[in-house]
mmCIF file of C-alpha atoms and ligand atoms in Angstrom:
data_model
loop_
_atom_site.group_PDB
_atom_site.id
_atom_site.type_symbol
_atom_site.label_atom_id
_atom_site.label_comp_id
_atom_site.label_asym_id
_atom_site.label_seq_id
_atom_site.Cartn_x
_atom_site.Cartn_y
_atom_site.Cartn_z
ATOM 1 C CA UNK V 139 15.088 8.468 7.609
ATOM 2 C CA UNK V 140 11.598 9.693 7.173
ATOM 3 C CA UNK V 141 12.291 12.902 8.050
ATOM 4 C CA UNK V 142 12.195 14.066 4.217
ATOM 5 C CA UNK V 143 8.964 12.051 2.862
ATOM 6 C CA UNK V 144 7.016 14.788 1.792
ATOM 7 C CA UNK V 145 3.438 12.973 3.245
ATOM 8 C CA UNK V 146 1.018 14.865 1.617
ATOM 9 C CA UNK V 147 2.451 14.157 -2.100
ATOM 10 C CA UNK V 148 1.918 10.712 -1.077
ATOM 11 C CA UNK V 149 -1.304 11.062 0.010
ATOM 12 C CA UNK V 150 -2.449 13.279 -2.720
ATOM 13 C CA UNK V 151 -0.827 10.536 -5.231
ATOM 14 C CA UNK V 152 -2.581 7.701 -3.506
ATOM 15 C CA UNK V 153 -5.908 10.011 -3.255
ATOM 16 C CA UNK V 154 -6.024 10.397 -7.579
ATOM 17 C CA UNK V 155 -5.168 6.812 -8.343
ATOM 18 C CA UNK V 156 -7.996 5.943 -5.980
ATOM 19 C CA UNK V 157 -10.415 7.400 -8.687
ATOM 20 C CA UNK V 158 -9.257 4.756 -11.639
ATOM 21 C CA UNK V 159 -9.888 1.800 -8.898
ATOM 22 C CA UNK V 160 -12.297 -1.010 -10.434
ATOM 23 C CA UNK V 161 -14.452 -2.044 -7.747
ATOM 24 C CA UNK V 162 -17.806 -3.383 -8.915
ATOM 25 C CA UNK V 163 -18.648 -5.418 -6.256
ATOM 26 C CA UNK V 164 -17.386 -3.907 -2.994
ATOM 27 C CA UNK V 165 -17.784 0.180 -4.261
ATOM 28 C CA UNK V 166 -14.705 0.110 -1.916
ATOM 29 C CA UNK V 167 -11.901 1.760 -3.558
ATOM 30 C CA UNK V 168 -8.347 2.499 -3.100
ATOM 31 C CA UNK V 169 -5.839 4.131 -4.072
ATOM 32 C CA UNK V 170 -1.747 3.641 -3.213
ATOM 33 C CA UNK V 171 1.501 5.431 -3.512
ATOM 34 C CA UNK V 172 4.618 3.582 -3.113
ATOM 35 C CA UNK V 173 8.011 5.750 -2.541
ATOM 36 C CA UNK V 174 10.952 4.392 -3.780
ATOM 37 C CA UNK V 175 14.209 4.779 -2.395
ATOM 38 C CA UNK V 176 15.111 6.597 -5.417
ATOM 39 C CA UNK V 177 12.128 9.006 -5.019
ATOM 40 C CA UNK V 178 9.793 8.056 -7.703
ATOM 41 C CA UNK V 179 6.386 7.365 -7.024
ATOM 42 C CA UNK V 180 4.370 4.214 -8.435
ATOM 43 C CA UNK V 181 0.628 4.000 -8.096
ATOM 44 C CA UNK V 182 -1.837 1.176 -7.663
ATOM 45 C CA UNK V 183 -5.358 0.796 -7.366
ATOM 46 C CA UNK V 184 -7.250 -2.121 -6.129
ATOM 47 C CA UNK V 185 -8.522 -4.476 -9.362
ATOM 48 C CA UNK V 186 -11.763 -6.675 -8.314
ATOM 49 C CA UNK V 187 -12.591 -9.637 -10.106
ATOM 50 C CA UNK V 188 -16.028 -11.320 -10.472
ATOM 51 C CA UNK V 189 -14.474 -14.264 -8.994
ATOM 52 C CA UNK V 190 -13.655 -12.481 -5.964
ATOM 53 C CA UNK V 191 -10.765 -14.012 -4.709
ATOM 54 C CA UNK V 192 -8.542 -12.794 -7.396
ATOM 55 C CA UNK V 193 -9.261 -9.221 -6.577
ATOM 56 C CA UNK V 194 -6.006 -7.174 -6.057
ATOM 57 C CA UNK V 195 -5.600 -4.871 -3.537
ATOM 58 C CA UNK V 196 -3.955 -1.806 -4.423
ATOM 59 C CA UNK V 197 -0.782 -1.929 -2.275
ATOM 60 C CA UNK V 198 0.414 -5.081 -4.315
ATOM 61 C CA UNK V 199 -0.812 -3.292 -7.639
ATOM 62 C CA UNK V 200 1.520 -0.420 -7.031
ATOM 63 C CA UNK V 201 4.272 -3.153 -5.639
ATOM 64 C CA UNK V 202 3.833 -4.452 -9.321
ATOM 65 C CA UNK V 203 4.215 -1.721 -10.988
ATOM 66 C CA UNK V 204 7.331 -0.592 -9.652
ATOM 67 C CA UNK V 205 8.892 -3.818 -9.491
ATOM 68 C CA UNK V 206 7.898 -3.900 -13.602
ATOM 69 C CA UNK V 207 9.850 -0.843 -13.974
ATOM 70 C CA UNK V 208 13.019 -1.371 -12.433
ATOM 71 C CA UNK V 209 12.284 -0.248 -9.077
ATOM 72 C CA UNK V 210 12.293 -2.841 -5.697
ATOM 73 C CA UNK V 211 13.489 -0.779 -3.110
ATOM 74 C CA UNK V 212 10.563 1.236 -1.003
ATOM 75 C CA UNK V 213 10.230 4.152 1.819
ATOM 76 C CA UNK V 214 6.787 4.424 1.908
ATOM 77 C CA UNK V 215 2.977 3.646 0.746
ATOM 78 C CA UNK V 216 0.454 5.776 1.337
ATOM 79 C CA UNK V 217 -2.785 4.217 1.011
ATOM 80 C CA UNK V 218 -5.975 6.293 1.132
ATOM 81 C CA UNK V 219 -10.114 5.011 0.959
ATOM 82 C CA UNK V 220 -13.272 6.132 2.505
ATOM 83 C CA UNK V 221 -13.391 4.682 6.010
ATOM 84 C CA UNK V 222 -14.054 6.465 9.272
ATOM 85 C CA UNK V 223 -10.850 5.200 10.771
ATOM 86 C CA UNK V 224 -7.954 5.493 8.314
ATOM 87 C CA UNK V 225 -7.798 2.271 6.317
ATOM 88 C CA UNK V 226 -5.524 -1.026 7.059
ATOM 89 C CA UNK V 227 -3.504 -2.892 4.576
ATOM 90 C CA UNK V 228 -4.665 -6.768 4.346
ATOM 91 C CA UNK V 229 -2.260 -9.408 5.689
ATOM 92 C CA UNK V 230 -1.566 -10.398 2.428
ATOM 93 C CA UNK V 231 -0.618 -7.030 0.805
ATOM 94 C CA UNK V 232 1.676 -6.662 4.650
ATOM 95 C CA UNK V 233 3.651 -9.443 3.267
ATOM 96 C CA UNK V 234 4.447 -8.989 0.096
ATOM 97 C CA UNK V 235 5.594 -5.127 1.497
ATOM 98 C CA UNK V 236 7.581 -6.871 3.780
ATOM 99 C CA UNK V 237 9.157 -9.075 0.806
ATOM 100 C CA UNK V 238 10.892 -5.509 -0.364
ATOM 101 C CA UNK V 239 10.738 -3.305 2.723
ATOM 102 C CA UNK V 240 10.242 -4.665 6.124
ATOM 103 C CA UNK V 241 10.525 -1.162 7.565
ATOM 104 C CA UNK V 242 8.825 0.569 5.550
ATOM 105 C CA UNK V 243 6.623 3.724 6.598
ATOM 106 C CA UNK V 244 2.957 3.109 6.234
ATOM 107 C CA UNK V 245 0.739 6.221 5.701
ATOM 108 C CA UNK V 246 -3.072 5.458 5.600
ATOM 109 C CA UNK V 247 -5.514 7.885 5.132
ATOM 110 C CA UNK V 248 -9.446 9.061 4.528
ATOM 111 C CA UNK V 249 -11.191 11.460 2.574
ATOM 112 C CA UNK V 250 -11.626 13.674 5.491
ATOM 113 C CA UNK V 251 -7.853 14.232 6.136
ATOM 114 C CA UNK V 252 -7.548 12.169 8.964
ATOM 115 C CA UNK V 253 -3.915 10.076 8.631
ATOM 116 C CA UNK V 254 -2.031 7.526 10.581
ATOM 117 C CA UNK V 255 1.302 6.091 10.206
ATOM 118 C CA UNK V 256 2.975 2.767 10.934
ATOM 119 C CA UNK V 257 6.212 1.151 10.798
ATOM 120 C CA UNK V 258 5.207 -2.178 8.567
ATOM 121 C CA UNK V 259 7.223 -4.165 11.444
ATOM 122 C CA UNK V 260 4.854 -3.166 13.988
ATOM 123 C CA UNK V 261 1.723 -4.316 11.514
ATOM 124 C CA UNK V 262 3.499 -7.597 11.068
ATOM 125 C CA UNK V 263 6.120 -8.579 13.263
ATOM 126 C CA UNK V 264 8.209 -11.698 12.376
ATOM 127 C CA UNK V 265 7.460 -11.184 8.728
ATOM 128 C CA UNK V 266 10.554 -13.216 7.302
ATOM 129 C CA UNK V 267 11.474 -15.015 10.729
ATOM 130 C CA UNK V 268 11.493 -19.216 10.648
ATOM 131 C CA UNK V 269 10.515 -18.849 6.869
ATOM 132 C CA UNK V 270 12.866 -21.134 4.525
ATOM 133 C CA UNK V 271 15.600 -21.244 7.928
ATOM 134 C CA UNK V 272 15.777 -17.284 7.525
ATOM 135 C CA UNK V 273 17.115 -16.236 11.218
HETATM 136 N N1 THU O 340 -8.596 -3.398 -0.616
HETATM 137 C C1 THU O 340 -7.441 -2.787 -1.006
HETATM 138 O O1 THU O 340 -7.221 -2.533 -2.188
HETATM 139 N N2 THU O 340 -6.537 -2.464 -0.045
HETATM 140 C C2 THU O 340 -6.732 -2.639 1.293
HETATM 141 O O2 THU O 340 -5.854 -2.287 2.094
HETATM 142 C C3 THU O 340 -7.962 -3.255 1.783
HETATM 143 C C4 THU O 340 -8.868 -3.777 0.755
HETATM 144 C C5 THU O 340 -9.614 -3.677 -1.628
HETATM 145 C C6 THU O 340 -9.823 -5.117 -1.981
HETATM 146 C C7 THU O 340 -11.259 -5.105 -2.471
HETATM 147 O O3 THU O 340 -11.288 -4.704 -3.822
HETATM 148 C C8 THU O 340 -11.917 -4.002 -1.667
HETATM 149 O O4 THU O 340 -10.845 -3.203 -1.165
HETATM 150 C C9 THU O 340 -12.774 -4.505 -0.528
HETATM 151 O O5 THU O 340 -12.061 -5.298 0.337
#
């Protein structure tokens, strides 16, 4: 199924978002590509807030903006920031993936090149389980 992603697209998408992040406070930025099952590509970048905790990371910005548009059915995010190891998504933006696409591929990366992937199942297992009597 993932045979076809074409990773470095993703990356590269993820990579130029990255530059439009607002991140005052942290200088951490990020930048996201999520790949529908259609094959468009919607970006997201993270959104800090000077209260802090209403900061939005950029998996869950580019979750919004393809929802917005029509779009709620996902093959892959490729998420890319300056770390040494590449980076990994926050609990919180792992769940509301796993809303959509509890499969889904997960492609982090750094400025250097270096990339990982993950199955979003193995970052968080159980995602819907016990949940509202979901099996
Ligand atoms: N951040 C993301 O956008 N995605 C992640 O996967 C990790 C963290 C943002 C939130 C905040 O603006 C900054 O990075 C520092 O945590």
């Amino acid at each position: 199924m993932h045979r076809d992603i074409d990773i470095s697209s993703l990356i590269e998408a993820a990579t130029g978002v990255r530059g439009l992040a607002y991140a005052p406070y942290s200088r951490f930025f990020v930048g996201a590509a999520l790949l529908t099952t259609a094959g468009r590509i919607y970006r997201g970048c993270n959104v800090e807030n000077i209260s802090f905790g209403l900061t939005l990371c950029a998996e869950r910005a580019a979750v919004v903006a393809a929802v917005a548009d029509g779009f709620q059915t996902f093959q892959a995010i490729a998420i890319v920031a300056e770390t040494d190891v590449p980076i990994s998504p926050c609990g919180a933006c792992r769940q509301v993936l796993a809303e959509f696409a509890p499969d889904l591929l997960v492609i982090s990366a750094n400025l250097k090149g270096r990339t990982e992937t993950f199955s979003l199942a193995d970052l968080l297992p159980r995602a819907q389980s016990g949940i509202l009597n979901n099996p």
